[in-house]
């Protein structure tokens, strides 16, 4: 892999021009979106896309999401746009919703990792949209972290993981949603939720009349089962520390954490509930504010590594609305280890 002196490009017209020029030349650029930072390449250039897998250390069988700025680009990528998808696009694009289509012949195999389908999203972040338009091509972009680490919600997170491995990162400040897009399969009659995100099951059902939730969203796939969304089978979003989710009332959580071996243990808890803890802690939003938890969860996981935590007991988030996405990410960060405490 080539080594780069990675540049942090300003989030202005000049930065957008430079990012787009690199992308047109087949290079990779870290770009801000409203969900998390993406590691972008020209989606129609298989050679450029294959560099994403090298830079991230991403498994080859995990397909990428293609980002577009205008609806005109969709028929180039999807072999067919079902009526259900058109309705969801009218309701939630641009925004944190990715839809799975049967792919057109223009999609390089590197993007779809050998599947017959392609994932497409139209981001709402003005810098992401400007870069796509200026590059003049759809952009394939997974999250801009090293494979397995927490997703990046600041340009500094992208730098921490990928400096030296990519030529540039476009700085757009903090991501507004903070967790990756909702992924939904729209090839059937009812949408099937494959990965929860900023567009909630209730929002999908309001437009589609119903929604099914894939069992892998809240559980572990059985050994050998085919993954509907290959990304869901990997341990993911994890800091270096060993993470355990702890479900219970604030008092039961605090009692459980305080009873652990001091010195090696840290807590990841809700704002306002840290007072009862006798171990180092990082907070990730108020218990009743799932949107705030979504914005802060990945940064909190990264900061736990900075304080050198070995084992992190993380207060389990409520699973309603966007909280389902926070729970889904933390469950994977914890390798599905959840403890129920009484109280
Ligand atoms: P990331 O960009 O890191 O958020 O990863 C993209 C996610 O979208 C992964 O979980 C993939 O498994 C999922 N994905 C991408 N393309 C497809 C597809 N064609 N079918 C199902 N899931 C997909
Ligand atoms: Mg990712």
Short mmCIF file of C-alpha atoms and ligand atoms in Angstrom, two decimals:
data_model
loop_
_atom_site.label_atom_id
_atom_site.label_comp_id
_atom_site.label_asym_id
_atom_site.label_seq_id
_atom_site.Cartn_x
_atom_site.Cartn_y
_atom_site.Cartn_z
CA UNK A 1 0.00 0.00 0.00
CA UNK A 2 1.24 3.49 -0.90
CA UNK A 3 2.00 5.87 1.94
CA UNK A 4 0.45 9.35 1.91
CA UNK A 5 1.00 12.61 3.78
CA UNK A 6 -2.72 12.83 4.52
CA UNK A 7 -4.14 16.35 4.13
CA UNK A 8 -7.04 17.75 6.11
CA UNK A 9 -9.05 19.74 3.55
CA UNK A 10 -11.22 22.66 4.74
CA UNK A 11 -14.99 22.20 4.45
CA UNK A 12 -15.40 24.95 1.86
CA UNK A 13 -15.63 25.33 -1.94
CA UNK A 14 -11.86 24.90 -2.35
CA UNK A 15 -11.80 21.76 -0.17
CA UNK A 16 -14.69 20.31 -2.17
CA UNK A 17 -12.84 20.99 -5.46
CA UNK A 18 -9.69 19.27 -4.22
CA UNK A 19 -11.61 16.29 -2.86
CA UNK A 20 -13.50 15.90 -6.15
CA UNK A 21 -10.29 16.12 -8.21
CA UNK A 22 -8.70 13.33 -6.13
CA UNK A 23 -11.81 11.17 -6.52
CA UNK A 24 -11.90 11.69 -10.29
CA UNK A 25 -8.25 10.58 -10.38
CA UNK A 26 -9.21 7.28 -8.71
CA UNK A 27 -7.99 8.22 -5.21
CA UNK A 28 -9.77 7.86 -1.85
CA UNK A 29 -11.05 10.76 0.26
CA UNK A 30 -12.64 10.78 3.72
CA UNK A 31 -15.83 12.84 3.46
CA UNK A 32 -18.39 14.01 6.03
CA UNK A 33 -21.99 12.86 5.78
CA UNK A 34 -24.88 13.42 8.20
CA UNK A 35 -24.49 9.82 9.50
CA UNK A 36 -20.73 9.19 9.91
CA UNK A 37 -17.63 10.05 7.85
CA UNK A 38 -17.36 7.94 4.67
CA UNK A 39 -14.27 6.69 2.86
CA UNK A 40 -15.21 7.58 -0.71
CA UNK A 41 -14.09 6.34 -4.12
CA UNK A 42 -15.54 6.66 -7.64
CA UNK A 43 -18.20 3.92 -7.53
CA UNK A 44 -17.87 3.19 -11.25
CA UNK A 45 -14.09 2.63 -11.05
CA UNK A 46 -13.45 -0.91 -9.76
CA UNK A 47 -9.73 -0.24 -9.21
CA UNK A 48 -10.46 2.81 -7.05
CA UNK A 49 -13.12 0.91 -5.08
CA UNK A 50 -10.74 -1.97 -4.38
CA UNK A 51 -8.39 0.50 -2.62
CA UNK A 52 -11.12 1.12 -0.01
CA UNK A 53 -10.84 -2.50 1.13
CA UNK A 54 -7.05 -2.24 1.41
CA UNK A 55 -7.07 1.10 3.26
CA UNK A 56 -9.67 -0.08 5.80
CA UNK A 57 -8.55 -3.70 6.06
CA UNK A 58 -12.18 -4.53 5.18
CA UNK A 59 -13.25 -8.13 4.40
CA UNK A 60 -13.74 -8.49 0.61
CA UNK A 61 -17.23 -9.97 1.05
CA UNK A 62 -18.68 -6.88 2.73
CA UNK A 63 -20.37 -4.73 0.03
CA UNK A 64 -20.36 -0.91 -0.07
CA UNK A 65 -23.08 1.73 -0.20
CA UNK A 66 -23.20 3.94 -3.32
CA UNK A 67 -23.93 7.61 -2.62
CA UNK A 68 -25.78 9.84 -5.10
CA UNK A 69 -26.72 13.52 -5.01
CA UNK A 70 -29.64 13.47 -7.46
CA UNK A 71 -32.43 11.03 -8.23
CA UNK A 72 -31.41 10.95 -11.92
CA UNK A 73 -28.42 8.79 -10.94
CA UNK A 74 -30.55 5.98 -9.49
CA UNK A 75 -31.62 4.30 -12.77
CA UNK A 76 -27.94 4.02 -13.76
CA UNK A 77 -27.22 1.95 -10.64
CA UNK A 78 -30.43 -0.02 -10.04
CA UNK A 79 -31.76 -2.51 -12.60
CA UNK A 80 -35.26 -1.69 -11.35
CA UNK A 81 -36.75 0.87 -8.94
CA UNK A 82 -39.80 -0.68 -7.22
CA UNK A 83 -42.75 1.61 -6.42
CA UNK A 84 -42.12 1.04 -2.69
CA UNK A 85 -38.58 2.39 -3.06
CA UNK A 86 -39.79 5.42 -4.99
CA UNK A 87 -42.20 6.23 -2.15
CA UNK A 88 -39.52 5.83 0.52
CA UNK A 89 -37.14 7.99 -1.52
CA UNK A 90 -39.75 10.75 -1.80
CA UNK A 91 -40.25 10.65 1.96
CA UNK A 92 -36.70 10.26 3.28
CA UNK A 93 -34.15 11.22 0.61
CA UNK A 94 -31.89 13.03 0.99
CA UNK A 95 -31.29 11.48 4.41
CA UNK A 96 -29.95 8.53 6.42
CA UNK A 97 -31.76 5.79 4.46
CA UNK A 98 -30.00 3.18 2.29
CA UNK A 99 -32.07 0.96 0.00
CA UNK A 100 -31.07 -2.36 -1.59
CA UNK A 101 -31.88 -2.74 -5.30
CA UNK A 102 -31.17 -5.34 -7.96
CA UNK A 103 -27.97 -3.95 -9.47
CA UNK A 104 -27.41 -2.67 -13.00
CA UNK A 105 -24.56 -3.93 -15.20
CA UNK A 106 -22.64 -0.71 -14.46
CA UNK A 107 -21.89 -1.65 -10.86
CA UNK A 108 -18.35 -3.06 -10.53
CA UNK A 109 -18.12 -6.37 -8.63
CA UNK A 110 -15.87 -4.64 -6.08
CA UNK A 111 -18.86 -2.51 -4.94
CA UNK A 112 -21.40 -5.30 -4.53
CA UNK A 113 -18.89 -7.94 -3.31
CA UNK A 114 -20.35 -10.47 -5.73
CA UNK A 115 -24.02 -9.93 -4.76
CA UNK A 116 -26.73 -9.35 -7.40
CA UNK A 117 -27.86 -6.27 -5.50
CA UNK A 118 -26.55 -2.77 -4.80
CA UNK A 119 -27.07 -0.48 -1.80
CA UNK A 120 -27.84 3.17 -2.66
CA UNK A 121 -28.25 6.26 -0.48
CA UNK A 122 -28.71 9.98 -1.08
CA UNK A 123 -27.00 11.84 1.79
CA UNK A 124 -28.29 15.22 2.99
CA UNK A 125 -24.96 16.66 4.16
CA UNK A 126 -24.22 19.70 1.95
CA UNK A 127 -20.49 18.86 1.65
CA UNK A 128 -21.19 15.24 0.68
CA UNK A 129 -23.66 16.40 -1.96
CA UNK A 130 -21.24 19.04 -3.26
CA UNK A 131 -18.40 16.50 -3.58
CA UNK A 132 -20.60 13.98 -5.44
CA UNK A 133 -21.78 16.68 -7.87
CA UNK A 134 -18.30 18.13 -8.39
CA UNK A 135 -16.78 14.66 -8.93
CA UNK A 136 -19.52 13.96 -11.47
CA UNK A 137 -19.85 10.33 -10.42
CA UNK A 138 -21.61 8.33 -7.70
CA UNK A 139 -19.34 7.56 -4.74
CA UNK A 140 -18.94 4.19 -3.04
CA UNK A 141 -18.29 4.85 0.64
CA UNK A 142 -18.24 2.67 3.75
CA UNK A 143 -17.53 4.26 7.12
CA UNK A 144 -14.04 5.85 7.18
CA UNK A 145 -12.60 3.80 10.08
CA UNK A 146 -10.23 0.86 10.17
CA UNK A 147 -12.37 -2.25 9.84
CA UNK A 148 -13.74 -3.29 13.23
CA UNK A 149 -13.17 0.07 15.02
CA UNK A 150 -15.87 2.51 16.06
CA UNK A 151 -17.17 4.56 13.13
CA UNK A 152 -15.81 8.12 12.79
CA UNK A 153 -18.03 11.10 13.61
CA UNK A 154 -15.23 13.71 13.47
CA UNK A 155 -12.47 14.34 10.90
CA UNK A 156 -10.00 13.72 13.76
CA UNK A 157 -11.37 10.14 14.10
CA UNK A 158 -10.69 9.51 10.39
CA UNK A 159 -7.19 10.91 10.80
CA UNK A 160 -6.56 8.71 13.84
CA UNK A 161 -7.43 5.58 11.84
CA UNK A 162 -6.39 6.34 8.26
CA UNK A 163 -3.62 8.99 8.27
CA UNK A 164 -0.85 7.76 5.97
CA UNK A 165 -3.23 5.38 4.17
CA UNK A 166 -5.31 7.91 2.17
CA UNK A 167 -4.46 11.26 0.52
CA UNK A 168 -7.10 13.50 2.16
CA UNK A 169 -9.98 14.04 4.58
CA UNK A 170 -12.57 16.77 4.03
CA UNK A 171 -13.41 18.40 7.36
CA UNK A 172 -17.13 18.87 7.95
CA UNK A 173 -17.14 19.02 11.74
CA UNK A 174 -19.30 16.70 13.82
CA UNK A 175 -21.83 14.36 12.15
CA UNK A 176 -25.44 15.23 13.02
CA UNK A 177 -26.89 11.69 13.23
CA UNK A 178 -23.78 9.85 14.46
CA UNK A 179 -24.71 6.26 13.53
CA UNK A 180 -24.65 4.72 10.04
CA UNK A 181 -27.68 4.84 7.76
CA UNK A 182 -30.75 2.65 8.08
CA UNK A 183 -30.40 -0.19 5.53
CA UNK A 184 -33.62 -1.56 4.11
CA UNK A 185 -34.28 -4.22 1.49
CA UNK A 186 -36.98 -2.94 -0.87
CA UNK A 187 -36.96 -5.83 -3.35
CA UNK A 188 -39.97 -7.52 -1.61
CA UNK A 189 -43.54 -6.42 -0.86
CA UNK A 190 -42.84 -5.00 2.59
CA UNK A 191 -39.52 -3.33 3.42
CA UNK A 192 -37.17 -5.46 5.49
CA UNK A 193 -34.94 -3.59 7.94
CA UNK A 194 -31.38 -4.99 7.75
CA UNK A 195 -29.60 -2.33 9.81
CA UNK A 196 -31.32 0.26 12.06
CA UNK A 197 -30.31 3.91 11.81
CA UNK A 198 -31.68 7.45 11.80
CA UNK A 199 -34.80 6.47 9.82
CA UNK A 200 -36.73 4.40 12.38
CA UNK A 201 -38.98 1.33 11.82
CA UNK A 202 -42.01 3.54 12.62
CA UNK A 203 -40.94 6.05 9.94
CA UNK A 204 -40.60 3.24 7.38
CA UNK A 205 -43.95 1.73 8.36
CA UNK A 206 -45.67 5.12 8.10
CA UNK A 207 -44.81 5.25 4.38
CA UNK A 208 -44.79 1.55 3.48
CA UNK A 209 -47.77 0.39 5.57
CA UNK A 210 -45.54 -2.08 7.43
CA UNK A 211 -41.96 -3.16 7.97
CA UNK A 212 -40.27 -6.38 8.99
CA UNK A 213 -37.14 -6.36 11.13
CA UNK A 214 -34.43 -8.87 10.25
CA UNK A 215 -33.62 -11.08 13.28
CA UNK A 216 -29.92 -10.16 13.01
CA UNK A 217 -30.77 -6.55 14.02
CA UNK A 218 -31.14 -7.50 17.68
CA UNK A 219 -29.48 -10.91 17.77
CA UNK A 220 -26.56 -12.96 16.60
CA UNK A 221 -26.86 -14.76 13.28
CA UNK A 222 -26.81 -18.54 13.67
CA UNK A 223 -23.49 -20.14 12.66
CA UNK A 224 -23.44 -20.70 8.89
CA UNK A 225 -26.58 -18.61 8.17
CA UNK A 226 -26.40 -16.45 5.04
CA UNK A 227 -26.18 -12.79 6.04
CA UNK A 228 -28.83 -10.61 4.35
CA UNK A 229 -26.49 -7.71 5.03
CA UNK A 230 -22.96 -9.11 5.16
CA UNK A 231 -21.70 -6.31 7.45
CA UNK A 232 -23.93 -7.63 10.25
CA UNK A 233 -21.99 -10.82 10.75
CA UNK A 234 -18.76 -9.15 11.85
CA UNK A 235 -17.70 -7.99 15.29
CA UNK A 236 -17.85 -4.32 14.74
CA UNK A 237 -17.68 -0.82 16.17
CA UNK A 238 -15.46 -2.11 18.99
CA UNK A 239 -12.78 -0.21 20.89
CA UNK A 240 -9.69 -2.08 22.15
CA UNK A 241 -11.35 -2.51 25.54
CA UNK A 242 -13.64 -5.46 26.26
CA UNK A 243 -17.22 -4.09 26.24
CA UNK A 244 -20.14 -5.60 28.18
CA UNK A 245 -23.70 -4.24 28.00
CA UNK A 246 -25.51 -4.01 31.34
CA UNK A 247 -29.31 -3.76 31.36
CA UNK A 248 -31.11 -2.49 34.47
CA UNK A 249 -32.22 0.54 36.47
CA UNK A 250 -29.66 3.31 37.18
CA UNK A 251 -29.27 2.07 40.79
CA UNK A 252 -28.82 -1.60 39.80
CA UNK A 253 -26.31 -0.61 37.11
CA UNK A 254 -24.25 1.51 39.53
CA UNK A 255 -24.27 -1.24 42.19
CA UNK A 256 -23.12 -3.80 39.63
CA UNK A 257 -20.30 -1.63 38.26
CA UNK A 258 -19.08 -0.55 41.72
CA UNK A 259 -18.83 -4.21 42.77
CA UNK A 260 -16.34 -5.00 39.95
CA UNK A 261 -12.58 -5.15 40.44
CA UNK A 262 -11.38 -1.52 40.66
CA UNK A 263 -8.46 -0.33 38.53
CA UNK A 264 -9.22 -2.03 35.24
CA UNK A 265 -12.89 -1.21 34.92
CA UNK A 266 -14.59 1.81 33.34
CA UNK A 267 -18.22 2.73 32.86
CA UNK A 268 -20.03 4.09 29.84
CA UNK A 269 -23.17 5.59 31.29
CA UNK A 270 -25.92 8.13 30.77
CA UNK A 271 -25.49 11.83 31.58
CA UNK A 272 -26.72 12.62 35.07
CA UNK A 273 -26.27 9.01 36.30
CA UNK A 274 -22.49 9.19 36.84
CA UNK A 275 -22.75 10.47 40.43
CA UNK A 276 -23.24 7.01 41.92
CA UNK A 277 -20.20 5.48 40.15
CA UNK A 278 -16.84 4.86 41.85
CA UNK A 279 -14.95 3.97 38.63
CA UNK A 280 -13.75 6.16 35.72
CA UNK A 281 -16.59 6.84 33.29
CA UNK A 282 -17.51 8.37 29.94
CA UNK A 283 -21.10 9.51 29.40
CA UNK A 284 -22.96 9.21 26.09
CA UNK A 285 -26.14 11.28 26.45
CA UNK A 286 -29.19 11.30 28.68
CA UNK A 287 -31.07 8.02 29.15
CA UNK A 288 -34.24 9.37 27.51
CA UNK A 289 -32.46 11.05 24.56
CA UNK A 290 -31.69 8.39 21.92
CA UNK A 291 -30.71 10.97 19.28
CA UNK A 292 -28.02 12.36 21.59
CA UNK A 293 -26.77 8.83 22.35
CA UNK A 294 -26.54 8.16 18.60
CA UNK A 295 -24.46 11.32 18.08
CA UNK A 296 -22.07 10.48 20.92
CA UNK A 297 -21.82 6.68 21.08
CA UNK A 298 -18.84 6.17 18.75
CA UNK A 299 -16.84 9.08 20.17
CA UNK A 300 -17.46 7.68 23.67
CA UNK A 301 -16.13 4.25 22.61
CA UNK A 302 -13.00 5.89 21.22
CA UNK A 303 -12.45 7.95 24.36
CA UNK A 304 -12.61 4.83 26.53
CA UNK A 305 -9.48 3.63 24.75
CA UNK A 306 -7.81 6.98 25.45
CA UNK A 307 -8.38 6.54 29.19
CA UNK A 308 -6.93 3.02 28.91
CA UNK A 309 -10.01 1.09 30.04
CA UNK A 310 -9.62 -2.71 29.91
CA UNK A 311 -13.22 -3.70 30.57
CA UNK A 312 -16.10 -1.31 29.93
CA UNK A 313 -19.52 -1.85 31.48
CA UNK A 314 -21.89 0.08 29.24
CA UNK A 315 -25.39 1.04 30.39
CA UNK A 316 -27.79 -0.56 27.90
CA UNK A 317 -29.75 2.04 25.89
CA UNK A 318 -33.54 1.98 25.41
CA UNK A 319 -34.32 0.29 22.07
CA UNK A 320 -37.10 2.60 20.85
CA UNK A 321 -36.79 4.80 17.75
CA UNK A 322 -33.19 5.73 16.95
CA UNK A 323 -32.31 3.89 20.18
CA UNK A 324 -32.65 0.63 18.23
CA UNK A 325 -29.63 1.73 16.16
CA UNK A 326 -27.62 2.65 19.27
CA UNK A 327 -28.47 -0.72 20.83
CA UNK A 328 -27.58 -2.59 17.60
CA UNK A 329 -24.12 -0.94 17.45
CA UNK A 330 -23.35 -1.44 21.14
CA UNK A 331 -24.47 -5.07 20.93
CA UNK A 332 -21.85 -5.63 18.22
CA UNK A 333 -19.20 -3.62 20.09
CA UNK A 334 -19.90 -5.97 23.02
CA UNK A 335 -19.73 -9.10 20.88
CA UNK A 336 -23.36 -9.78 22.00
CA UNK A 337 -22.41 -9.91 25.70
CA UNK A 338 -25.39 -8.53 27.68
CA UNK A 339 -25.92 -8.87 31.44
CA UNK A 340 -29.34 -8.27 33.04
CA UNK A 341 -29.05 -6.87 36.56
CA UNK A 342 -31.92 -6.96 39.04
CA UNK A 343 -33.70 -3.82 40.21
P1 LIG B 1 -20.67 0.66 6.06
O1 LIG B 1 -20.57 1.47 4.83
O2 LIG B 1 -19.41 0.43 6.79
O3 LIG B 1 -21.75 1.25 6.90
O4 LIG B 1 -21.18 -0.75 5.57
C1 LIG B 1 -22.20 -0.86 4.59
C2 LIG B 1 -23.30 -1.73 5.10
O5 LIG B 1 -24.29 -1.89 4.06
C3 LIG B 1 -22.80 -3.11 5.47
O6 LIG B 1 -23.44 -3.55 6.65
C4 LIG B 1 -23.21 -3.94 4.28
O7 LIG B 1 -23.39 -5.28 4.62
C5 LIG B 1 -24.51 -3.26 3.84
N1 LIG B 1 -24.73 -3.49 2.40
C6 LIG B 1 -24.07 -2.92 1.37
N2 LIG B 1 -24.51 -3.41 0.19
C7 LIG B 1 -25.45 -4.33 0.48
C8 LIG B 1 -26.28 -5.20 -0.30
N3 LIG B 1 -26.20 -5.21 -1.63
N4 LIG B 1 -27.13 -6.01 0.35
C9 LIG B 1 -27.24 -5.98 1.70
N5 LIG B 1 -26.48 -5.18 2.50
C10 LIG B 1 -25.60 -4.37 1.91
MG1 LIG B 2 -18.64 0.47 8.79
#
